[in-house]
C-alpha positions in Angstrom: 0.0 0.0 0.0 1.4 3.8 -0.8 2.2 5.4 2.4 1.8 9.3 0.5 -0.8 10.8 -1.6 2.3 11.4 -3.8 2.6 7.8 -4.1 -1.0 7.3 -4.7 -1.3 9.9 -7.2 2.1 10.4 -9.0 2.9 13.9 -11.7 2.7 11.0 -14.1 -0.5 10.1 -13.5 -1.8 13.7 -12.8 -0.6 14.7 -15.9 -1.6 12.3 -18.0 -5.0 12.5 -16.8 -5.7 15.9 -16.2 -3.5 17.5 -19.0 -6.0 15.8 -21.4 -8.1 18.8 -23.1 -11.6 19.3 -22.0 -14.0 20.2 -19.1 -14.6 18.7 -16.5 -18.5 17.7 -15.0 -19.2 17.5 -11.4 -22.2 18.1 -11.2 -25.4 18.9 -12.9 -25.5 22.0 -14.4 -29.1 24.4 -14.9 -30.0 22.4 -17.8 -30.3 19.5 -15.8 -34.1 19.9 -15.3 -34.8 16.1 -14.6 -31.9 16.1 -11.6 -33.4 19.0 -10.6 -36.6 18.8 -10.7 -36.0 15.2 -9.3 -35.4 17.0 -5.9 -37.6 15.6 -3.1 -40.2 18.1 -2.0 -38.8 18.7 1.5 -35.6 20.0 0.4 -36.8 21.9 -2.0 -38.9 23.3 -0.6 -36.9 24.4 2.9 -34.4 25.7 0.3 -36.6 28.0 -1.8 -37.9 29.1 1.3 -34.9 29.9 2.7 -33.8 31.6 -1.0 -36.7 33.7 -0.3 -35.9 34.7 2.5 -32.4 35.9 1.7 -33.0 37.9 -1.1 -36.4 40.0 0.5 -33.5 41.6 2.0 -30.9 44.7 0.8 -27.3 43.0 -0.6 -25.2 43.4 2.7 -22.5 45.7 2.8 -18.7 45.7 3.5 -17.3 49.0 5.3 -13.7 49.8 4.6 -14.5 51.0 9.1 -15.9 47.4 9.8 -13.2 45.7 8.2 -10.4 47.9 10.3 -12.2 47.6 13.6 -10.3 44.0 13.8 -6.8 45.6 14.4 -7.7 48.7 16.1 -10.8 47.1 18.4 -10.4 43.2 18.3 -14.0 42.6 16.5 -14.3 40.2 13.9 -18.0 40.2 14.0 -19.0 43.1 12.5 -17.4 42.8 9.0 -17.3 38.8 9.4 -21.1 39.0 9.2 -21.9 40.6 6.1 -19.4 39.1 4.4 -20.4 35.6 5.0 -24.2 36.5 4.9 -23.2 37.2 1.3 -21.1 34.7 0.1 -24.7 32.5 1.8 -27.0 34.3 0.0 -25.6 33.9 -3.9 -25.2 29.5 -2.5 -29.2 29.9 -1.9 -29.9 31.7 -5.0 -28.1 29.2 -6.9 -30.2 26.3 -5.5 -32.9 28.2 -6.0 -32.0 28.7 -9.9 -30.8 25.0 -10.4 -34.4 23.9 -8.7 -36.5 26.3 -10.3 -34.8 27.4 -13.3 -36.3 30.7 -13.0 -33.8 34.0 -14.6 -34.7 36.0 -11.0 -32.1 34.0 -9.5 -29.5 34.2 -11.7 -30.4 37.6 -12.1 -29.5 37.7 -8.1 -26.6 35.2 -8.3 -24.7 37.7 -10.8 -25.4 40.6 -8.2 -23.9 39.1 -6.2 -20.5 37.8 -7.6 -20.3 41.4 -8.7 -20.3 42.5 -5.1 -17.8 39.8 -4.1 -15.6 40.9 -7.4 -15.6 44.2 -6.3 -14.1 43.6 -2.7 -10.7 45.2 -1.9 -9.8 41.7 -1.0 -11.1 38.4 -0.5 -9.3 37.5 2.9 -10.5 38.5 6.3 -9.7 41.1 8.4 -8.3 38.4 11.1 -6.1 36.8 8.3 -4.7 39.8 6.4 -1.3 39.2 7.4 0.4 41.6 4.5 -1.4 44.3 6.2 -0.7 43.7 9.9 2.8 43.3 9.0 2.8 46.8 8.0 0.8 48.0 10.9 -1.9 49.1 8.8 -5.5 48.0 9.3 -6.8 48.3 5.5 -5.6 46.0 2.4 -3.4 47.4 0.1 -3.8 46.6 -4.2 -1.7 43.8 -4.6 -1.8 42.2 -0.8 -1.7 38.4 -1.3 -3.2 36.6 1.7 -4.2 33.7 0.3 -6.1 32.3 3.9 -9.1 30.2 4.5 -11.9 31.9 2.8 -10.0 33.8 0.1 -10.1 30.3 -1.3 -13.5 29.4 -0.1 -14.6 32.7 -2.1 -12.5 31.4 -5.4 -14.0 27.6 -4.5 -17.6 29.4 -4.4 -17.7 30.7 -8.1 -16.3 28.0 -9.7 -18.9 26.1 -8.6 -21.3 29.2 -9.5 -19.8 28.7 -12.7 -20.0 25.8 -12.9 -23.6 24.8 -12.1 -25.0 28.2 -13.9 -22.5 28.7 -16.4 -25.0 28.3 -19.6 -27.0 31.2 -18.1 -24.7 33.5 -17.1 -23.6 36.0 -19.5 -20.2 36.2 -20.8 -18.9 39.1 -18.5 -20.0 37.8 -15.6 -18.2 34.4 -16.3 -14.9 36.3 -17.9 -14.8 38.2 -14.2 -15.3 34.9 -11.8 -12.0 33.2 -14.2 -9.8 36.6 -14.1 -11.0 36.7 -10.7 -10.0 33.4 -9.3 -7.0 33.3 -11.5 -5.7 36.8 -9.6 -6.4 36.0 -6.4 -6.3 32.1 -5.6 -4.3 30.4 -8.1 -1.9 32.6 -9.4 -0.5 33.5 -5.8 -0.6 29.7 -5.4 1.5 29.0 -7.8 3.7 32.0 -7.4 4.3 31.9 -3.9 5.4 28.7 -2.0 6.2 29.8 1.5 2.4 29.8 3.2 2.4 29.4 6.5 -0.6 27.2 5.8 1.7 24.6 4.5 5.1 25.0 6.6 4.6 26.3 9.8 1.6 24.6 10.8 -0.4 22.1 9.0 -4.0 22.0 11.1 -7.2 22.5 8.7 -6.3 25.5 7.0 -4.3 23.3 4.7 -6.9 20.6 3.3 -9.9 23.5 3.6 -7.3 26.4 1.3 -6.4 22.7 -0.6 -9.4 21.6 -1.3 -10.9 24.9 -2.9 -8.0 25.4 -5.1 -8.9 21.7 -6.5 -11.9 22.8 -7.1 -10.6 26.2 -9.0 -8.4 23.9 -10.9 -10.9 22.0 -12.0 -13.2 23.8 -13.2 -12.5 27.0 -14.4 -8.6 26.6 -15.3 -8.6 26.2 -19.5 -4.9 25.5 -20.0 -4.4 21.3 -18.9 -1.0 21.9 -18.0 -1.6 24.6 -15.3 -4.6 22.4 -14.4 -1.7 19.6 -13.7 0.4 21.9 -12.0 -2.2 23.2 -9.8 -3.2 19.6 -8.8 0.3 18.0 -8.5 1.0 20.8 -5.5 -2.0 20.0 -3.9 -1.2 16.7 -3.4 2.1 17.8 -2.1 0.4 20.0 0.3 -2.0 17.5 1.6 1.2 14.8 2.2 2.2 17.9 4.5 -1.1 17.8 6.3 -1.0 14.0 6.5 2.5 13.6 7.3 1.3 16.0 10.2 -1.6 13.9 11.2 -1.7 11.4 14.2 -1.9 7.2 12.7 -4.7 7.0 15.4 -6.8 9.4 12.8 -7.5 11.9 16.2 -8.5 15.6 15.3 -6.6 17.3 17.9 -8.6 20.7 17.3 -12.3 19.0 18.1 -14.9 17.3 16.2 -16.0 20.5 14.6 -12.7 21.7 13.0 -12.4 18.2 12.0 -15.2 18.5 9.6 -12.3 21.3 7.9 -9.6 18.8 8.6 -10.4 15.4 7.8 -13.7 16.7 6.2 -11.4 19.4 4.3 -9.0 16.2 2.8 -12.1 14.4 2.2 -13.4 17.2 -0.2 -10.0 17.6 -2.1 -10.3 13.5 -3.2 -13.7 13.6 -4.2 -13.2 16.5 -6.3 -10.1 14.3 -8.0 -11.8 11.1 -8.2 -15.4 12.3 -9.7 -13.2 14.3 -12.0 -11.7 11.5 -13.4 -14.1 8.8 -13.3 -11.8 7.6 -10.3 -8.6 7.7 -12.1 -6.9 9.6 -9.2 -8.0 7.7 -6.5 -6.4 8.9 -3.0 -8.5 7.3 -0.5 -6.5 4.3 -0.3 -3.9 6.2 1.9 -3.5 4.5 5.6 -4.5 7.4 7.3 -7.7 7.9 5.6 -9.2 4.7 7.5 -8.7 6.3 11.1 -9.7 9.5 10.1 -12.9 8.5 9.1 -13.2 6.8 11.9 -12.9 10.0 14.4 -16.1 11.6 13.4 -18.6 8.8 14.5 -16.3 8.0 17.7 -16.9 11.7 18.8 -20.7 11.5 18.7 -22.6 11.5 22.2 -26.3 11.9 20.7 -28.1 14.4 18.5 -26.1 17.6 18.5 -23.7 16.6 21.0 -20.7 15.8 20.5 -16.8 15.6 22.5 -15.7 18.9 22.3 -12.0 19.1 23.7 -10.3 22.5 22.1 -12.4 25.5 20.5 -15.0 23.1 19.9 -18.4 23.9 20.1 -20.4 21.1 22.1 -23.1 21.1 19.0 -22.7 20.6 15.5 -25.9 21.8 13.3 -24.2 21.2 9.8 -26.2 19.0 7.5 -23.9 19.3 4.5 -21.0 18.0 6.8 -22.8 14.8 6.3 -21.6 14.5 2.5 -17.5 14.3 3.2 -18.1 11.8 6.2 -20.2 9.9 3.5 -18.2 9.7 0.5 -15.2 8.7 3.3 -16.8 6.1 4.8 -17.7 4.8 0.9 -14.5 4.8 -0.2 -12.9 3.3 2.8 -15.8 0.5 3.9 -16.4 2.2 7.1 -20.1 1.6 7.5 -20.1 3.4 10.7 -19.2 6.3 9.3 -21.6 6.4 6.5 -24.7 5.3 9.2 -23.7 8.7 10.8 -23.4 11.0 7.7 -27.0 9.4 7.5 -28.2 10.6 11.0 -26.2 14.2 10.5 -28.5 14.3 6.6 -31.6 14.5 8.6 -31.1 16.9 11.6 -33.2 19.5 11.6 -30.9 22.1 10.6 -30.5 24.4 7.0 -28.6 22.6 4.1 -26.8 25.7 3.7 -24.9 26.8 7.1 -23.4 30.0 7.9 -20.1 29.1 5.8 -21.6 27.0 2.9 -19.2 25.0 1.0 -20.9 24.6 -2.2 -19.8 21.0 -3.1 -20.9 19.4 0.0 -24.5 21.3 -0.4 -24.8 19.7 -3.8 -23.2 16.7 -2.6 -25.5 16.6 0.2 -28.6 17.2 -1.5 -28.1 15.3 -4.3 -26.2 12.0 -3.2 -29.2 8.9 -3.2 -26.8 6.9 0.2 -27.9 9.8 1.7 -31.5 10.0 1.6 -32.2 6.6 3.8 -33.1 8.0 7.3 -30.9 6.1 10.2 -32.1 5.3 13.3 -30.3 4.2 16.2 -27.2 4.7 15.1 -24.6 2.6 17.1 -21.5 4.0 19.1 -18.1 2.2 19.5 -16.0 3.3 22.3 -12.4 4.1 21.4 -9.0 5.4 22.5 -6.7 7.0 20.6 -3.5 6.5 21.9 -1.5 9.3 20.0 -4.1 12.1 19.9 -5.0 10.5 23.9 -8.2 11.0 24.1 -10.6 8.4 25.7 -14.7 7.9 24.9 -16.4 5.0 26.3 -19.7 4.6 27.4 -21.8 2.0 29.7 -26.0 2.3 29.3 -26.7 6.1 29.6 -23.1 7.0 30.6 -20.4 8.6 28.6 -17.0 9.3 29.6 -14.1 10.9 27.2 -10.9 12.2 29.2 -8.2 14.4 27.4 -4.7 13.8 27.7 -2.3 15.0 25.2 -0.1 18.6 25.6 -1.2 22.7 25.9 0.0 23.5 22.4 -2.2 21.9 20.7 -3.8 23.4 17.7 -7.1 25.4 19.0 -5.4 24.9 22.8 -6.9 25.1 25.5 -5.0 24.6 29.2 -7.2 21.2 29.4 -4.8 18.5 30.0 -6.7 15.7 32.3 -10.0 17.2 31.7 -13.5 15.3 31.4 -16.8 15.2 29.9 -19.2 12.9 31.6 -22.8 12.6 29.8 -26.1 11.2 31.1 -28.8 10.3 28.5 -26.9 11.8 25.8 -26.5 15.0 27.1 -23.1 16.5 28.5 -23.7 17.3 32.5 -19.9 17.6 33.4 -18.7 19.4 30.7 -16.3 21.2 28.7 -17.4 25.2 27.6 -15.8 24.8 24.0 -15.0 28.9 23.0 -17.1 31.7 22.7 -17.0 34.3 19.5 -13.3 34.5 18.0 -11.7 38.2 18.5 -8.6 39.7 18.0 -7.6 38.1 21.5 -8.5 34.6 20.7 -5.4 33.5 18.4 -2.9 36.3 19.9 -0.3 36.4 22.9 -3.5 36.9 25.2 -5.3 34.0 24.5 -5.0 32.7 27.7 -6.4 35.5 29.3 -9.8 34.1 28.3 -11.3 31.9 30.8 -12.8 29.3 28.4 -9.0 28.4 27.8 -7.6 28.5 31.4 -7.7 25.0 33.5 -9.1 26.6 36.0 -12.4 26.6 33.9 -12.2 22.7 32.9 -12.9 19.6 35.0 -9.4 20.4 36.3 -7.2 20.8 39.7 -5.3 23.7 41.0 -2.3 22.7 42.8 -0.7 24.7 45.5 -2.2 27.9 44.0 -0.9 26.5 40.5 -3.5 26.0 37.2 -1.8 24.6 33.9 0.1 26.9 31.6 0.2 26.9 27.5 3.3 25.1 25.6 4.3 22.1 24.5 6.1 21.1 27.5 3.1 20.6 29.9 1.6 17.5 28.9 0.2 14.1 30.6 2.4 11.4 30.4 1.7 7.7 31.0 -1.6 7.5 29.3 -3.2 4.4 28.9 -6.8 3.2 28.4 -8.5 -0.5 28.9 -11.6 -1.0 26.8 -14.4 -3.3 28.0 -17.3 -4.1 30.5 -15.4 -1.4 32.9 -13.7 0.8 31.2 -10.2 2.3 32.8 -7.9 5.0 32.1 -4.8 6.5 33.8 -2.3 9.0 33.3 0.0 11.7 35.2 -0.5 15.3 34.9 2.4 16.2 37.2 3.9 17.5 33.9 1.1 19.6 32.9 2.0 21.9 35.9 5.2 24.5 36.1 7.8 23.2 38.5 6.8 25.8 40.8 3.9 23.6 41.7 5.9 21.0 43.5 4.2 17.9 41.9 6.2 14.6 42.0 3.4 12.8 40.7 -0.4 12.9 40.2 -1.8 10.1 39.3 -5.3 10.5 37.8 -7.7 7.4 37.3 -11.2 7.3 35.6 -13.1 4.2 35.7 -16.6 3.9 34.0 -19.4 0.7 34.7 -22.3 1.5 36.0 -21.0 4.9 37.4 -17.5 6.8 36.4 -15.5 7.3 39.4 -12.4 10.4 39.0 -9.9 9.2 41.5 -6.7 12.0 42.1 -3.5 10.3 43.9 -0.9 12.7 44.7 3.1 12.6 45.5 4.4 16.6 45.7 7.4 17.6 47.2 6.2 19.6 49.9 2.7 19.4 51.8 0.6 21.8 49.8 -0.9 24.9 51.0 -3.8 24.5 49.0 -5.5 21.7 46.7 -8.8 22.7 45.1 -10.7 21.1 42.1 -13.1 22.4 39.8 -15.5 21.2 37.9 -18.4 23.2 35.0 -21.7 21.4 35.2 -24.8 21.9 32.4 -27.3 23.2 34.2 -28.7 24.6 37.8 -27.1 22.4 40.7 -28.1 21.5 44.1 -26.0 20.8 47.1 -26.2 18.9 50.4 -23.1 17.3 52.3 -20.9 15.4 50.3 -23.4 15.0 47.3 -24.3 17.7 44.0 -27.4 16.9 42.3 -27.7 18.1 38.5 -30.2 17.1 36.2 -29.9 13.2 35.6 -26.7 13.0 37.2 -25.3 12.7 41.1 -21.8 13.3 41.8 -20.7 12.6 45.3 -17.3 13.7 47.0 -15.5 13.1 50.3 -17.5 15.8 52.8 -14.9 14.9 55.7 -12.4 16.2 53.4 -13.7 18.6 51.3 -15.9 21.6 51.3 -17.8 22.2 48.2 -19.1 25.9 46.5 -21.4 26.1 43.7 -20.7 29.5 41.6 -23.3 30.5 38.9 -21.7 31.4 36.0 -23.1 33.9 34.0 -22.6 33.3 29.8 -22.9 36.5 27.9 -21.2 35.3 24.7 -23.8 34.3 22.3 -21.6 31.8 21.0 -21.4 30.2 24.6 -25.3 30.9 25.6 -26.7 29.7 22.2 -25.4 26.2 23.8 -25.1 26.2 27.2 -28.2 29.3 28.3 -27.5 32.0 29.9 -25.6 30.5 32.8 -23.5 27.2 34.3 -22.4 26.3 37.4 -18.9 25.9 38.3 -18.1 23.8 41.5 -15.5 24.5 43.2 -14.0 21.6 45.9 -11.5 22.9 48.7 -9.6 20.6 50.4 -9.6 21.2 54.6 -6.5 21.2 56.0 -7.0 17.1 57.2 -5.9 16.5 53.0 -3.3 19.0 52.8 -0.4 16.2 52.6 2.1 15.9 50.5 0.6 12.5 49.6 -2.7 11.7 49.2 -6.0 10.3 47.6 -9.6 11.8 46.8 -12.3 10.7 44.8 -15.5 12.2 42.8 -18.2 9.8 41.7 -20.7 10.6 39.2 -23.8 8.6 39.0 -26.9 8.5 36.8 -30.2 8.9 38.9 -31.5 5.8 36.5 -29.8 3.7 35.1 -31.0 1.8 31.3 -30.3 -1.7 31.1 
């Protein structure tokens, strides 16, 4: 078996195959009216719905102001907003001309790739890196910041292009290729130093990758640029996989892995379906345990294990078509049952960022469109990412190992999740709305990042700082009837602390009990342990009550405070409500030893057989 995507897909190959003459199909075009009118009569009609709704509105606008309030105020939001509500709005207009056929929305689709032709740049005001290296706060002519959704803007009309090109007129479609060509894959080709591909390789590198396939493909005339284009790409991706744990973990969280994973997903189906499988990457080793991560992550609807910036829910239909065509193309049949289940959520086709293959992929692919139910759940460890999710009736556990410079980091080394019924009760906050201060020096100044706000101890006055060099060590997992993990987080202090060793244990049957052993060097002035609960909490001696779930700690030993914890970020509140609870455990002065033992059990007030 190749162990590269080089290896799977060779310049010979890519040549030979794509520096053939011609266009290249990947979809149904407008003139498709059986596909199209072959639509079921749900989908269309939540899409034209939602078409309608879009465009009863004004075109949004961008504000030179908006766009500089990210370096001189931190906010992304207020330019981020219109800009994707946008780049949404001309993805529903062009469903709603491919289902309808009707020139109003093309009319509309045109509008808008106008507006998006006419922006100063296509990059956003938290990625333009040319500019901030100046210490400006405005683009300059010429800046080539070639980040996430420059591409995902080139991606977007070469697919409009694509799909609408025999209605469009020939202006509009000479301005989408001079376009593209300007901004995405002539400063790809021309430049070779992103940081994208060298200095870090998390999902900006298959999600930028797999929309410059897709401007390759389809709008690039001369073959042998087409080649060129491709044969980087898969260059680029071997730097993402070489990158990527063998276990197929997702260090940045289920929901960037729908840009990572998802992201590499999307750049092989683009390759294959162009070439009636001639360029066939999915047969790399990785690609197995990747696929895997996605369905392993799942607690129940929504929910999912959210270590890093991850949001605890996922409300992304379309996500459902990468998982899909993965699990296809690598006989995971897990993985396609879950695609299934994500297909019929409740939730718009077309989220806030829209990637327009995996809407059409989505809506259009006939594996899709059997309804799952009862989807199963296999518990798993993954020994290089170390991350642990088991489960036992209507209990699930997932503990977090790994280091605190991870990509997306948070301080969270040792932390737990423990679900009841499907639902997270002992939980991790994820990150509220991105600023300025979320990727700079001050990151940790946020308290969704700190340990201090995870499932966590504070030792001796000590939480757990960021870098590589504060990690667990020792962490091991047995899978089974009861479920055991262990690992040392004496490391994931600073020295300062005093920790020889603490030993944390999680065990999971019909109850998961969090055991702490401790070896410091010195008996500690203080020892206090935290933990964020969903929901309002009740407290007697030695036992907290939260809805479905009892969690029970040594009274003799430790005194217990329940803090409300107010949530203003929408981000965080559209989740969680308005407020959590964070419990904070003191140990009396009986446990202050430099060695010692305390345990927390949390157990479901019924258990399922």
């Amino acid at each position: 078996m190749a162990q590269t995507m080089r290896g799977l897909l060779p310049g010979e190959l890519v040549n030979r195959v794509l520096g053939a003459a011609g266009s290249v199909q990947l979809a149904p075009g407008i003139d498709a009216r059986d596909v199209w009118n072959g639509v079921p009569a749900g989908d269309r009609a939540a899409l034209l719905t939602d078409a309608e709704e879009q465009a009863a509105g004004e075109w949004p606008v961008l504000l030179a102001s908006d766009f500089a309030r990210f370096q001189r105020e931190g906010n992304r939001d207020l330019y981020e907003t219109p800009y994707f509500e946008r780049r949404r709005r001309i993805v529903t207009s062009t469903l709603a001309a491919l289902l309808t056929g009707a020139e109003r929305w093309v009319a509309d689709v045109v509008d808008g790739v106008w507006l998006v032709c006419d922006e100063a740049t296509w990059t956003l005001p938290a990625h333009a890196s040319t500019a901030a290296a100046r210490g400006e706060a405005l683009p300059r002519p010429g800046d080539r910041d070639l980040d996430l959704f420059c591409a995902e803007t080139g991606g977007l009309l070469a697919w409009v292009d694509h799909l609408l090109g025999s209605a469009l007129d020939a202006a509009t479609r000479l301005r989408i290729s001079t376009e593209v060509d300007q901004r995405v894959l002539t400063p790809f080709l021309e430049i070779r130093d992103w940081r994208w591909l060298k200095e870090f390789t998390n999902n900006w590198n298959p999600w930028i990758h797999s929309n410059l396939t897709a401007c390759a493909l389809l709008l690039e005339p001369d073959p042998a640029r087409r080649a060129q284009v491709v044969e980087l790409v898969v260059d680029g991706l071997d730097v993402f996989l070489d990158s990527y744990p063998d276990d197929g973990g997702c260090d940045e969280g289920a929901s960037y892995w729908t840009r990572a994973g998802g992201s590499l997903a999307d750049s092989l189906v683009l390759l294959y379906d162009a070439t009636a499988g001639q360029l066939d990457g999915f047969g790399h080793p990785k690609l197995r345990p990747i696929t895997s991560y996605l369905p392993a992550m799942h607690i129940d609807d929504r929910w999912y294990v959210n270590f890093a910036d991850c949001p605890a829910q996922l409300a992304d239909p379309s996500a459902a078509y990468p998982l899909y065509r993965l699990g296809v193309h690598t006989d995971e049949p897990a993985a396609r049952q879950h695609a299934r289940v994500i297909r019929h959520r409740d939730d718009p086709l077309v989220p806030r960022i829209p990637s327009m293959l995996r809407v059409i992929g989505t809506l259009l692919e006939p594996g899709l469109r059997t309804e799952e139910e009862g989807a199963g759940h296999q518990d798993i460890y993954l020994p290089d990412t170390e991350v642990l999710v088991a489960r036992s009736n209507n209990l699930l556990v997932a503990v977090k190992g790994g280091h605190n410079a991870e990509s997306h980091n948070h301080n969270d080394v040792g932390s737990l999740i423990v679900a009841v019924d499907g639902v997270p009760r002992v939980i991790d906050l994820g990150v509220g709305t991105y600023t300025r201060q979320t990727f700079s020096a001050d990151r940790y100044r946020i308290f969704t990042m700190q340990s201090d706000y995870h499932n966590l101890p504070l030792i001796n006055g000590f939480s757990q700082p960021p870098g590589r060099e504060f990690q667990a060590t020792g962490m091991s997992a047995e899978l089974g009837d009861r479920t055991t993990c262990e690992l040392d987080l004496a490391h994931a202090y600073p020295p300062e602390a005093g920790i020889r060793s603490w030993r944390r244990s999680i065990t999971l049957d019909e109850a998961v009990e969090l055991t702490d052993t401790w070896d410091l060097e010195y008996a500690p002035t203080q020892l206090v342990w935290h933990l964020i609960l969903n929901g309002p909490a009740t407290h007697e001696n030695g036992t907290i009550r939260v809805e479905g779930l009892t969690i029970s700690y040594d009274a003799d030993n430790l005194t217990a405070v329940l803090e409300p914890l107010p949530l203003t970020d929408p981000k965080l509140a559209d989740i969680w409500g308005n407020q959590v609870t964070r419990v904070v455990l003191t140990a009396r002065p009986s446990l202050l030893n430099r060695t010692g033992i305390t345990a927390v059990t949390f157990t479901p007030d019924v258990t399922r057989e």
